Coordinates of C-alpha atoms and ligand atoms in Angstrom, one line a residue:
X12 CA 0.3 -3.8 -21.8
X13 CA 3.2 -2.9 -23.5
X14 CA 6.8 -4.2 -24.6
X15 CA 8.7 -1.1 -22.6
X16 CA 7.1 -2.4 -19.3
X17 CA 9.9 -3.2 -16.9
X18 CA 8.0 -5.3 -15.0
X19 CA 7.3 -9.3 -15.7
X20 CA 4.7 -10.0 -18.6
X21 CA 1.1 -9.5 -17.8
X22 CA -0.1 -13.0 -17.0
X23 CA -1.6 -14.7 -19.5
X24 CA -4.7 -16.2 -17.1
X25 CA -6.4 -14.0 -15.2
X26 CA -5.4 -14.4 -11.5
X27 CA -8.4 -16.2 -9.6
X28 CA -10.0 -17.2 -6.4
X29 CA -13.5 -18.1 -5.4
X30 CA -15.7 -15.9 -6.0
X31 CA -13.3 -13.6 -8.1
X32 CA -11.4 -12.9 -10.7
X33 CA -8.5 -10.4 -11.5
X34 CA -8.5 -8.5 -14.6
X35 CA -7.6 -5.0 -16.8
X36 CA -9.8 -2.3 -15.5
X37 CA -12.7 -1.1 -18.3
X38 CA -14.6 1.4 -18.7
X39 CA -17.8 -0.5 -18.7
X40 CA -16.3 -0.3 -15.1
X41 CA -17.3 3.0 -14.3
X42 CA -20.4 2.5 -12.1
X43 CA -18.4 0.6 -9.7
X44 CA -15.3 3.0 -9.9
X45 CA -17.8 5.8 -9.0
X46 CA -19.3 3.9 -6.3
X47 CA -15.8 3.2 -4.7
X48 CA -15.2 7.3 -4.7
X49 CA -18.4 7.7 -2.6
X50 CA -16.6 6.0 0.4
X51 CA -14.9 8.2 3.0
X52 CA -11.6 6.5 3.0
X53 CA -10.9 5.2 -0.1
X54 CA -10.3 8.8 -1.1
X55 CA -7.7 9.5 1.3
X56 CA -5.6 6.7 0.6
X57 CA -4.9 6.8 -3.4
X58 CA -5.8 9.1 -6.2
X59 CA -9.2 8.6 -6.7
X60 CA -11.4 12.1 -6.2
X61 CA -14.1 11.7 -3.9
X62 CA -17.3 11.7 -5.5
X63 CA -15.4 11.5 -9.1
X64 CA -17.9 12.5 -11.5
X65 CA -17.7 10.0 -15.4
X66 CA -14.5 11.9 -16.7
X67 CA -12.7 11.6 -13.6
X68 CA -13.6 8.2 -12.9
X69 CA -12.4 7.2 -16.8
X70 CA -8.7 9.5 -16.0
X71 CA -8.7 6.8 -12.7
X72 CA -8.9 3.9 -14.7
X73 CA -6.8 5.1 -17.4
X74 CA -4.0 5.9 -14.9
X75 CA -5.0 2.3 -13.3
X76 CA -3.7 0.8 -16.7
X77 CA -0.4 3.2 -16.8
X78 CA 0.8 1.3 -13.2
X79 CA 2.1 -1.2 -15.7
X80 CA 3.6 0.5 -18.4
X81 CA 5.3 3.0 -15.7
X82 CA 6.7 -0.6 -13.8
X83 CA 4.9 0.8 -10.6
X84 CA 3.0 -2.5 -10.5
X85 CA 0.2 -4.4 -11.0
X86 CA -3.1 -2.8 -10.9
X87 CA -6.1 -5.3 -11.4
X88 CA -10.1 -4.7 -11.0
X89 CA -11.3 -7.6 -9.3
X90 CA -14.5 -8.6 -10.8
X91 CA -17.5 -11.2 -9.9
X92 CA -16.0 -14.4 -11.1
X93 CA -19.6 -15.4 -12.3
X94 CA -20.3 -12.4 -13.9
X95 CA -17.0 -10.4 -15.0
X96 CA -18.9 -7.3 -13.2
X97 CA -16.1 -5.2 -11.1
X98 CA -16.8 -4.9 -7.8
X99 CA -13.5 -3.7 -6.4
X100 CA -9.6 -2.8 -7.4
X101 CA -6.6 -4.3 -6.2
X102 CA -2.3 -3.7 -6.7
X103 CA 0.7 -5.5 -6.4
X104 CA 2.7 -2.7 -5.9
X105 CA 6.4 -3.7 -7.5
X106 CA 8.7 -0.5 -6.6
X107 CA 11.3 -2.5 -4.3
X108 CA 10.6 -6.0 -6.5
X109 CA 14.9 -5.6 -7.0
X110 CA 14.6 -6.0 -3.6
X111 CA 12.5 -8.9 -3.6
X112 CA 9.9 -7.1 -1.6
X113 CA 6.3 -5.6 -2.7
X114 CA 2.8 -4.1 -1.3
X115 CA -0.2 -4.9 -2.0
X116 CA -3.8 -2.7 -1.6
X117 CA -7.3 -3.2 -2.6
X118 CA -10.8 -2.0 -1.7
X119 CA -14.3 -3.3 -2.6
X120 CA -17.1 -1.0 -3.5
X121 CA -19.7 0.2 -1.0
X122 CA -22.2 -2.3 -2.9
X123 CA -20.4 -5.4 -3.0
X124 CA -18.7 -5.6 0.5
X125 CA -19.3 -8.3 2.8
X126 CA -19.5 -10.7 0.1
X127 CA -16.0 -12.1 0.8
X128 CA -14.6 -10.6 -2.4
X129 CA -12.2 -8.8 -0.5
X130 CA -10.5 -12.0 1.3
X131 CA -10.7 -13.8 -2.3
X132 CA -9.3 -10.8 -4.2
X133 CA -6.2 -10.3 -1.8
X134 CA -5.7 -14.9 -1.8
X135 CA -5.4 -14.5 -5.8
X136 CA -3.3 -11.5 -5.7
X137 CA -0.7 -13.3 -3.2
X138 CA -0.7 -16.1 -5.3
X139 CA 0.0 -14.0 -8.4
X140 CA 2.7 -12.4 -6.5
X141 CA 4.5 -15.8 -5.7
X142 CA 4.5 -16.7 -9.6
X143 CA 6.9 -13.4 -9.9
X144 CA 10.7 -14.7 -9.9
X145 CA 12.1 -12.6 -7.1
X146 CA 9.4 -11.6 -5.0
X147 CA 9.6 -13.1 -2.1
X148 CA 7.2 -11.3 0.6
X149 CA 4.7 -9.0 -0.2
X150 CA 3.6 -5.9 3.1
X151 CA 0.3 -4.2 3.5
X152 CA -0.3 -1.5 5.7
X153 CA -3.4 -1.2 8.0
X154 CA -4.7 1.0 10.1
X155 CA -5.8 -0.3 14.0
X156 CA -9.1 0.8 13.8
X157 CA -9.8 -0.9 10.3
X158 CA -11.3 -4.6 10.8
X159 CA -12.3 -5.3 7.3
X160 CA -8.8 -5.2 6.5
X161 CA -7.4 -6.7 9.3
X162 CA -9.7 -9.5 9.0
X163 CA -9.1 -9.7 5.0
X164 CA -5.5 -9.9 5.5
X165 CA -5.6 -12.8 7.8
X166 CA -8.1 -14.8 6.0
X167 CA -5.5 -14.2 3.1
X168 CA -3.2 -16.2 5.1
X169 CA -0.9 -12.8 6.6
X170 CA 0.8 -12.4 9.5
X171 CA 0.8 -9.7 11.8
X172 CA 4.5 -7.9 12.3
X173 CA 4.3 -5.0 14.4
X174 CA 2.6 -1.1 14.6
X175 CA 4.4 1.7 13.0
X176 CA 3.8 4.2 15.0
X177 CA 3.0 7.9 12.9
X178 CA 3.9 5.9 10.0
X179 CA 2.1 8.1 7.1
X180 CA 0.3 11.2 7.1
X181 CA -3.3 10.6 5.4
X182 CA -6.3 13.1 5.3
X183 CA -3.8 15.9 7.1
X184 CA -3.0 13.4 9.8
X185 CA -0.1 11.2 11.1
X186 CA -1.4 8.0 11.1
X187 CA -0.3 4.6 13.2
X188 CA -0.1 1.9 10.7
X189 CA -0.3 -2.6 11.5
X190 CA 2.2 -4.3 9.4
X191 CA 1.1 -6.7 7.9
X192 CA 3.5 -9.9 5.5
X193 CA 3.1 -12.8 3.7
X194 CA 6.7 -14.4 2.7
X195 CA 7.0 -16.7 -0.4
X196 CA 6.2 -20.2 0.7
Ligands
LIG229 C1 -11.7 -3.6 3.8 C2 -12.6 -4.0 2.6 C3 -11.7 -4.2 1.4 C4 -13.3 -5.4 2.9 O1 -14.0 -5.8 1.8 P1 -15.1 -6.9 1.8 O2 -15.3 -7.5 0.4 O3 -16.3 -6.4 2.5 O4 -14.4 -8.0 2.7 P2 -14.8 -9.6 2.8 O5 -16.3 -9.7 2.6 O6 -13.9 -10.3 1.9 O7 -14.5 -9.9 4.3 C5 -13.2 -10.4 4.7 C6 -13.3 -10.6 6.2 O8 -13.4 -9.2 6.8 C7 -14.6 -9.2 7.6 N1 -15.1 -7.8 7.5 C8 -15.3 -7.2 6.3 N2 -15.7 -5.9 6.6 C9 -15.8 -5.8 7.9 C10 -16.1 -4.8 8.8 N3 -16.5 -3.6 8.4 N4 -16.0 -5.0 10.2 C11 -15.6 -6.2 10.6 N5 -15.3 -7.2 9.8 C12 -15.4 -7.0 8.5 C13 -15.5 -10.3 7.0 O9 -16.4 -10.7 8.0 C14 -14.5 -11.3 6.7 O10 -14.1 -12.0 7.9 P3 -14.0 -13.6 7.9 O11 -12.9 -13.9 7.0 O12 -13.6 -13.8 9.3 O13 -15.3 -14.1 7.5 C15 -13.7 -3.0 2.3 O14 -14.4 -2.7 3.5 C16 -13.1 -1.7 1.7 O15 -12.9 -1.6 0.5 N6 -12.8 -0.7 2.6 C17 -12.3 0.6 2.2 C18 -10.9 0.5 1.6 C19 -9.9 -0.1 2.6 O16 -10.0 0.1 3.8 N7 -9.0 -0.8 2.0 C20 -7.9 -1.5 2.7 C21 -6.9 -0.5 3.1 S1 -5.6 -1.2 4.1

């Protein structure tokens, strides 16, 4: 955290929901950040190298912190509420917040899916979101063929919008993306 941040203050208590809570990435959470770059997609969709190796695991989480200071947004490892372990990373992504509007991502480590960490992670980080002054609805995008995330959004309580057809090119190509919204209740 830092005092330059343009972005509301880090909250004070961890955002939480069943089974999970939402903290600072650590480097104690290295095994889990190395186990996320050993999935096929995760990969493609940020700026985590498959197959990172320790050092540039530690640069990922390091550049997870600077998502704050930089006012992109919110970048939170969600952890086993039980045991503080990480099991997966999640952002509330705050470039249009002027605008009121934000996206959110997050993805669970090859280990630790099916445990409805997902689906707790993304209800905590909405509820987060609302406690912003401003924000009033937060987007994801999904692809079609992606269930787990369909079915995580909804559980969260969002609401399909539409397809964006060739919407963003990932992996070298084009890709049709759901739109997925929850609006400030
Ligand atoms: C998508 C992802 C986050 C789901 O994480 P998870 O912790 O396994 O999800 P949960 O256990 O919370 O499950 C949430 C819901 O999705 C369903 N689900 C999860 N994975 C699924 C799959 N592969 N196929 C079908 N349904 C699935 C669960 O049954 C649950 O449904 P329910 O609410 O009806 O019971 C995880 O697979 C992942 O990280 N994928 C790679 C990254 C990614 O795709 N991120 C999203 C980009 S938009």
């Amino acid at each position: 955290m830092t005092p330059t941040s343009p972005l509301p203050p880090w909250p004070s208590t961890p955002p939480a929901h069943g089974g999970v809570v939402l903290r600072r990435a650590r480097e104690d959470d290295l095994a889990m950040v190395r186990d996320l770059a050993t999935d096929d997609y995760v990969p493609t969709i940020g700026t985590l190298p498959a197959h990172a190796d320790d050092a540039e695991a530690l640069a990922w989480i390091d550049r997870q912190h600077r998502r704050y200071d930089e006012g992109t947004g919110f970048s939170f490892a969600i952890a086993d509420a039980e045991t503080d372990t990480a099991v997966g990373q999640c952002g509330l992504w705050l470039s249009e917040l002027e605008a009121g509007r934000a996206t959110a991502g997050y993805s669970i480590a090859p280990a630790d899916r099916g445990r409805g960490y997902a689906g707790d992670a993304l209800t905590a980080l909405t509820a987060f979101g609302w406690t912003l002054p401003g924000l009033f609805r937060i987007a994801l995008y999904i692809e079609p063929w992606n269930t787990g995330s369909i079915r995580t959004a909804e559980r969260a309580g969002y609401a399909r919008e539409g397809l964006l057809r060739s919407h963003q090119e990932i992996a070298g190509t084009r890709r049709d993306m759901l739109l997925y919204a929850a609006v400030r209740p």
